[in-house]
Coordinates of C-alpha atoms in Angstrom, one line a residue:
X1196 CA 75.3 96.0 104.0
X1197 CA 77.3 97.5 107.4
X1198 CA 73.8 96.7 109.2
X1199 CA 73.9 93.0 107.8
X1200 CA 77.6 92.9 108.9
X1201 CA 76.9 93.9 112.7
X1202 CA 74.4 91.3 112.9
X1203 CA 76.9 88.5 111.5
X1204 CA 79.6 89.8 114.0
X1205 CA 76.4 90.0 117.0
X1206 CA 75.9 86.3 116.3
X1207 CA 79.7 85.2 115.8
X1208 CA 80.7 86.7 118.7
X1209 CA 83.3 84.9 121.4
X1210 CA 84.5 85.9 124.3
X1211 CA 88.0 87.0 124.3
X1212 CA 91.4 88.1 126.2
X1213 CA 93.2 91.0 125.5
X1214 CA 96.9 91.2 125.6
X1215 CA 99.1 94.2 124.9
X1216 CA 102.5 93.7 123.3
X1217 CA 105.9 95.8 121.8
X1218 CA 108.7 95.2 120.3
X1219 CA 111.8 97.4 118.4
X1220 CA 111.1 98.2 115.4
X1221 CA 112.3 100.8 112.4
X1222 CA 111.0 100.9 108.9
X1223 CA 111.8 104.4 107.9
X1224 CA 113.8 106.9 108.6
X1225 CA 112.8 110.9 109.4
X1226 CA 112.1 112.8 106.4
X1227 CA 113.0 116.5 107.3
X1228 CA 116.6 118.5 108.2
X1229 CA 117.9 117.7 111.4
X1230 CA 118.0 121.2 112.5
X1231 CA 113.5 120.7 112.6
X1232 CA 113.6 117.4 113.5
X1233 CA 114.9 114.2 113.4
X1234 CA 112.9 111.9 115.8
X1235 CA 111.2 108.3 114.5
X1236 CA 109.0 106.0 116.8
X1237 CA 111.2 102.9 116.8
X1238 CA 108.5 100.1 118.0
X1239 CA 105.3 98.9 116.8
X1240 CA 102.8 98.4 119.4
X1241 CA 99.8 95.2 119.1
X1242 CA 96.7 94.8 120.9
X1243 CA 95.6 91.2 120.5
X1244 CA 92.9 89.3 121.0
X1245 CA 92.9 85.2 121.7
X1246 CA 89.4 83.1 122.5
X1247 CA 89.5 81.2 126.1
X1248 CA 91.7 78.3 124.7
X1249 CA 94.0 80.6 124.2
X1250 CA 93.6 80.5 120.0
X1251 CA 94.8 83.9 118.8
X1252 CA 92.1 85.6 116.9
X1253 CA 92.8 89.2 116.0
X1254 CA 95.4 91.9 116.3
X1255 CA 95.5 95.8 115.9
X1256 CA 99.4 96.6 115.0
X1257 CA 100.7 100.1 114.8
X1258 CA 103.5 101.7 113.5
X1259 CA 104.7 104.9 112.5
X1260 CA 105.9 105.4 108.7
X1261 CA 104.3 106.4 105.6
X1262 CA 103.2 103.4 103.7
X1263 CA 105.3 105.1 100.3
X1264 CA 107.6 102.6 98.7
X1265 CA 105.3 102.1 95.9
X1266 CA 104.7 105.5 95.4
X1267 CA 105.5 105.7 92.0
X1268 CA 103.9 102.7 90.5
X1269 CA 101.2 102.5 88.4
X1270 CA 99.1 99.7 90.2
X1271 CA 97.7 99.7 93.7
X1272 CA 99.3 98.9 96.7
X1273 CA 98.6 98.1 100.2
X1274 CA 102.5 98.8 100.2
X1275 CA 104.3 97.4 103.2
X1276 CA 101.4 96.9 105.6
X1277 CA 100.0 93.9 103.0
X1278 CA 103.4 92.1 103.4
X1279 CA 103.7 92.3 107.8
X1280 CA 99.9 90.7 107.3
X1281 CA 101.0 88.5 105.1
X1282 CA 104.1 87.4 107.8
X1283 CA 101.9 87.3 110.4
X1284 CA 99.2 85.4 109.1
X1285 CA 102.3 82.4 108.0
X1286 CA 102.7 82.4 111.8
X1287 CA 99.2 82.1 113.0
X1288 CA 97.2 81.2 110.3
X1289 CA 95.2 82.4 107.4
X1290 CA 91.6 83.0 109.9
X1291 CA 93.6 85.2 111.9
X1292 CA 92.4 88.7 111.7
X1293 CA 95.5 91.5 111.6
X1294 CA 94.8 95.1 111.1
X1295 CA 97.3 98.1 110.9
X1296 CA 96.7 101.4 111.9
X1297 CA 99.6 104.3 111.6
X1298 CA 101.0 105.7 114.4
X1299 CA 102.3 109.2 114.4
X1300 CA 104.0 109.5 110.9
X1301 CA 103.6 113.4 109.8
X1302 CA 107.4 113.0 109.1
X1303 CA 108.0 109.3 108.5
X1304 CA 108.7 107.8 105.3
X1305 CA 108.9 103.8 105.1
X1306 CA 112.5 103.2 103.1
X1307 CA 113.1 103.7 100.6
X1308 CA 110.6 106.1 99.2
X1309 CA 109.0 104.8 95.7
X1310 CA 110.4 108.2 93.9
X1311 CA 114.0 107.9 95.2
X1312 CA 114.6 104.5 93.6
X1313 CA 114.0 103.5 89.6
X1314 CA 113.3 100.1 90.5
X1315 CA 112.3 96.7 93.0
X1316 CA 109.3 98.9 94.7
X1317 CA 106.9 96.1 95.4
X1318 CA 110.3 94.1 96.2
X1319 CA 111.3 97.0 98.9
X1320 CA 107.5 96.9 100.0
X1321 CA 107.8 93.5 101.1
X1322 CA 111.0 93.4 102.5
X1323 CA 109.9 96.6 104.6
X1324 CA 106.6 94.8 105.4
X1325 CA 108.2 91.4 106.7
X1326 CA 110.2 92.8 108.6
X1327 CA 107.4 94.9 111.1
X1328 CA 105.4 91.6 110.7
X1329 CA 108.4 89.5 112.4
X1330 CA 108.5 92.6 114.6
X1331 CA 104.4 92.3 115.3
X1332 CA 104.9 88.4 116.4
X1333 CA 107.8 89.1 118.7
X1334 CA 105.6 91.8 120.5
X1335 CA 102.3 89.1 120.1
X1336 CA 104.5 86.3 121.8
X1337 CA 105.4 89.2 124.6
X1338 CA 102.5 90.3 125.1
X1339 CA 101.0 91.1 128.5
X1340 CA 97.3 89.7 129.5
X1341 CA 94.9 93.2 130.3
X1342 CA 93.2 92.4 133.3
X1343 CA 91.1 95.6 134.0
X1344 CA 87.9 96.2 134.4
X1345 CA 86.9 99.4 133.6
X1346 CA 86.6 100.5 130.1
X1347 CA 86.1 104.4 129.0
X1348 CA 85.8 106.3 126.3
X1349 CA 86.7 110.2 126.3
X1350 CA 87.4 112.8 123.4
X1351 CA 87.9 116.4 123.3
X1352 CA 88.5 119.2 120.9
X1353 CA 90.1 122.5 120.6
X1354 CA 90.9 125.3 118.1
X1355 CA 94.7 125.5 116.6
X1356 CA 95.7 128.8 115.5
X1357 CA 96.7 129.7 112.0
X1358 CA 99.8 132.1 111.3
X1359 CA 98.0 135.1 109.6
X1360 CA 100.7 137.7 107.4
X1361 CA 100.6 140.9 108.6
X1362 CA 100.1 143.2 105.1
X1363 CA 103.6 143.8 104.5
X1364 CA 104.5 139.8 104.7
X1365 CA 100.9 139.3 102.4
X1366 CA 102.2 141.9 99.8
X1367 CA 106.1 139.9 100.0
X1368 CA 104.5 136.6 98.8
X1369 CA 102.6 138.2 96.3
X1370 CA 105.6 139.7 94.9
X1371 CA 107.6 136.5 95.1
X1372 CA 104.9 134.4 93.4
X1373 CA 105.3 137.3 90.2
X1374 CA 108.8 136.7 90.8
X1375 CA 109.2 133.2 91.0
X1376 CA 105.8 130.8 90.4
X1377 CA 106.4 127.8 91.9
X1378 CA 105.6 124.9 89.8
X1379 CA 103.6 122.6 92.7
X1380 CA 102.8 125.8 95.0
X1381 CA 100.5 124.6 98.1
X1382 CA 100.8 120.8 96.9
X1383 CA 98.5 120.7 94.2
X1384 CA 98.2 124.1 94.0
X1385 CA 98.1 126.2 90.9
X1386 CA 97.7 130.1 90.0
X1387 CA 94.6 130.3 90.1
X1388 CA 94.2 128.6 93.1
X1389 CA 97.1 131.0 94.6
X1390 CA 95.2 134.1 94.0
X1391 CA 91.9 132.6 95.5
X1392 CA 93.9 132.1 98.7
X1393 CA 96.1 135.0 98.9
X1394 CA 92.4 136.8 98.2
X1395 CA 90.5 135.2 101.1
X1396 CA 93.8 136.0 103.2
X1397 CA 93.9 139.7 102.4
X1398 CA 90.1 139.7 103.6
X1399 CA 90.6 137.7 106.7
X1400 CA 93.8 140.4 107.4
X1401 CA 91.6 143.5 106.2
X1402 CA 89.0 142.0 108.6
X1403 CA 90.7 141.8 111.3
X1404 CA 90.0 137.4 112.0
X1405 CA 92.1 135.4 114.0
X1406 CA 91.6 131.8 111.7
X1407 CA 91.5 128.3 113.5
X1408 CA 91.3 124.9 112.9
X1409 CA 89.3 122.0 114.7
X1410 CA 92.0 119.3 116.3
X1411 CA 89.5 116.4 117.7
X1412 CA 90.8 113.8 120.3
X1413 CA 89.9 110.4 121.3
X1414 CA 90.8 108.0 123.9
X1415 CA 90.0 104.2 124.9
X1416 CA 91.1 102.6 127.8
X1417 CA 91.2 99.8 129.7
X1418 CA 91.8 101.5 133.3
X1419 CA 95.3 102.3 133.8
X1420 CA 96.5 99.1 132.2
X1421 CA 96.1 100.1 128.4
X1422 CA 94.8 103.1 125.7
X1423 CA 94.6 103.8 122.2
X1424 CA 94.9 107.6 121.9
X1425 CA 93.3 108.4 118.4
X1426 CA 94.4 111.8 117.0
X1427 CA 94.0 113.7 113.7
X1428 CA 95.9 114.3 110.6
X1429 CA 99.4 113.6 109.7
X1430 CA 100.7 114.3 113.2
X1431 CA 104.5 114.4 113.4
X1432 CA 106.2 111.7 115.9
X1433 CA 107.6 113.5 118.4
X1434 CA 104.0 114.2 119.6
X1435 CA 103.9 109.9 119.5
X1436 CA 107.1 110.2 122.0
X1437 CA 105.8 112.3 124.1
X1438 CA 102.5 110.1 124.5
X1439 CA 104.9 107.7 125.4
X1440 CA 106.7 109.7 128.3
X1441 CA 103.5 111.4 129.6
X1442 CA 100.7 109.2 129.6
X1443 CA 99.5 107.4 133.0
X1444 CA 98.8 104.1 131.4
X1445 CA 101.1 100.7 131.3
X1446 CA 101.0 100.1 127.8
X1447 CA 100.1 103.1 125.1
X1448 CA 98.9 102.8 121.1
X1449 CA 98.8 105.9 119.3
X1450 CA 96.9 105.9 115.6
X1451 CA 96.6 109.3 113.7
X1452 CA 94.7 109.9 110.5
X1453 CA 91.4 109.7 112.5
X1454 CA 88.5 111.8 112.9
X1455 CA 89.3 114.9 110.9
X1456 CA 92.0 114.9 108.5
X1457 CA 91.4 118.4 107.6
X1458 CA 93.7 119.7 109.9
X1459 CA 96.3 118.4 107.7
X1460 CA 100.5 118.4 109.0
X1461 CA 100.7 119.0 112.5
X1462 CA 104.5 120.1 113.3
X1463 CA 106.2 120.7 116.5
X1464 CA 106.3 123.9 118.2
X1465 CA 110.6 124.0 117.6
X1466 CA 109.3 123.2 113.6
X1467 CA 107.5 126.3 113.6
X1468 CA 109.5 128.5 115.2
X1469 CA 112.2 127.9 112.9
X1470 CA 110.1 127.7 109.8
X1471 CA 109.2 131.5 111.0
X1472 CA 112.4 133.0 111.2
X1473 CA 114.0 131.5 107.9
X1474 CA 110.5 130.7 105.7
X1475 CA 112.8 130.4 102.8
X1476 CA 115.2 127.7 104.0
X1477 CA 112.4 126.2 105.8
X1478 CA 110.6 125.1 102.3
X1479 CA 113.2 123.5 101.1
X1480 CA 113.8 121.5 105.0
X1481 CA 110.6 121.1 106.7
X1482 CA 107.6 122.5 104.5
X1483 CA 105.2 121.6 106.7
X1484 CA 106.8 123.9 109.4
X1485 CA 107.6 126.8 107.1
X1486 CA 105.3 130.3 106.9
X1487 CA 104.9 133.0 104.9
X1488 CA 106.6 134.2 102.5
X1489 CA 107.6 130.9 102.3
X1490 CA 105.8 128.0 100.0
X1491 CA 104.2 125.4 102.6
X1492 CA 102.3 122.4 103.3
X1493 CA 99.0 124.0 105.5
X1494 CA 95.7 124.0 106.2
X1495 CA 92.5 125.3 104.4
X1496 CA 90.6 127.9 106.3
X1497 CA 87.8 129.8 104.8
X1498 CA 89.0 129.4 100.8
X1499 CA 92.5 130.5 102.4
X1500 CA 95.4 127.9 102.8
X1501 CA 97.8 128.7 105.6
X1502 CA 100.4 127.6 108.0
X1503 CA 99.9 126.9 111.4
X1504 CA 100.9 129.4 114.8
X1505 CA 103.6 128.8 116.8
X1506 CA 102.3 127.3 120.3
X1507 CA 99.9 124.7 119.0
X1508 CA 101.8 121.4 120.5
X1509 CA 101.8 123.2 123.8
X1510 CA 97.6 123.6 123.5
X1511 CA 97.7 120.1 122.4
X1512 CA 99.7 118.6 125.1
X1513 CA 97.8 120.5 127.7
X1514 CA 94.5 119.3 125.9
X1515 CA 95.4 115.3 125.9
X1516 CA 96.9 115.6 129.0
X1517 CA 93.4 116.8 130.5
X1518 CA 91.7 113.8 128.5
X1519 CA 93.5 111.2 130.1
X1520 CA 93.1 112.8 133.3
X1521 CA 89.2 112.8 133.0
X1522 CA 89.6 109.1 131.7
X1523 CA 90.8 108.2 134.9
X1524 CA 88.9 110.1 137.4
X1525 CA 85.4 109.6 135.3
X1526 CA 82.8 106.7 135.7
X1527 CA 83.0 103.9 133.9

């Protein structure tokens, strides 16, 4: 089947522009207590391409915001991204080819959530999903022709440091789990699965370990003009905005949810210094960001589920920063 597929596309292929567009836009809102964070990514970004009479014949759209407004139904749902197809394809015609890919949404819900309403989801779905599309065509009518002629690939990778208890913190969360079992611990956790982690943590803190994650990087570009920055996980935004301040190229797409998802929520170093010094208040806040003894949203290691260390966005800065360096400087 994909091989079939490759050689339809190998003999349907056209030659092509490539344009890179933006425009304001804001579906969502930020999730989490101001005090952790309260930043959104308020565009959507498009990479289009139109055949040499100019006939526009695909688009990659990205946005940040958790497609979630029908949440709670019982059908599926390609949630607000099936309605800003839907707008743009009025516009430019059914044989046009969009595609979304999410931006940096770790802490981006579309609006409003399917669970904080009783009713009208598929109706807020749409009206959330028009409104990028209109968005998407007033960045596609902007957009900017990519004249360059180099095109590179990089990718890199690195190992994120887990926060591991100290004894007296593991024997604290023990206690509060006899004190007070959560009824959704650890997501879809359960008490059995609690006691399998807190076991494989008191090994890993008898033992002495130092647990880590794999964060994988890639990056396409089109010399300096453009990029797509693919990163893993459910990323939160700020690390989006910052992309957008740091990176050498003219025009920047950021997509997360790629190669890994096993590293899970990746917070901000501010989220996870103040989920460390008030775990409790942080669970109800920013759960992603909290640590122990607090109940939070982390990452499996070794049968054990826990937070992440405080210092990981600085690693991952310096780590993307060196990938679009070597993009530039290396052959093409």
């Amino acid at each position: 089947m994909i091989g079939e597929a490759v050689e339809e596309a190998l003999a349907n292929q056209v030659a092509v522009s490539l344009y890179a567009g933006r425009a304001a836009a804001q579906i969502g809102y930020n999730r989490y207590a101001r005090r952790f964070t309260d930043a959104i990514v308020p565009w959507v970004n498009t990479l289009e391409a139109r055949t040499e009479s100019g006939k526009p014949l695909a688009v990659l759209f990205e946005h940040a915001a958790h497609p979630v407004t029908t949440i709670e139904t019982e059908s599926l749902s390609a949630d607000f991204p099936a309605a800003s197809v839907t707008r743009i394809r009025e516009e430019l015609g059914d044989d046009m080819l969009p595609l979304f890919v999410q931006g940096c949404s770790g802490n981006i819900n579309a609006y409003p959530v399917g669970f904080s309403v009783d009713s009208g989801h598929h109706d807020n779905a749409e009206r959330a999903g028009r409104t990028l599309g209109e968005a998407a065509l007033t960045a596609l009518r902007n957009g900017v022709e990519i004249a360059a002629s180099t095109f590179r690939v990089t990718s890199m990778s690195l190992d994120l440091p887990c926060n591991l208890p100290s004894m007296p913190m593991w024997e604290e969360m023990v206690a509060r789990l006899m004190r007070h079992p959560p009824e959704t611990p650890l997501l879809n956790g359960t008490t059995d699965g609690w006691t399998r982690t807190l076991e494989a943590t008191r090994q890993m803190i008898e033992g002495g370990e130092q647990p880590h994650t794999r964060f994988e990087a890639s990056l396409v570009s089109l010399g300096d003009e453009w990029c797509l920055l693919a990163l893993p996980g459910e990323i939160f935004s700020e690390y989006e905005l910052w992309v957008e301040e740091a990176a050498p190229f003219t025009h920047k797409m950021v997509i997360a949810y790629t190669n890994d998802n096993s590293v899970e929520y990746i917070p901000t170093d501010r989220a996870l210094t103040l989920g460390a010094e008030d775990p409790v208040k942080a669970e109800r806040e920013c759960m992603e960001a909290t640590a122990w003894p607090g109940f939070f949203y982390g990452v499996e290691v070794k049968g054990a589920y826990l937070p992440y260390a405080c210092g990981i966005e600085v690693q991952i800065r310096g780590a993307l920063a060196g990938l679009w360096e070597e993009a530039r400087d290396g052959p093409s």
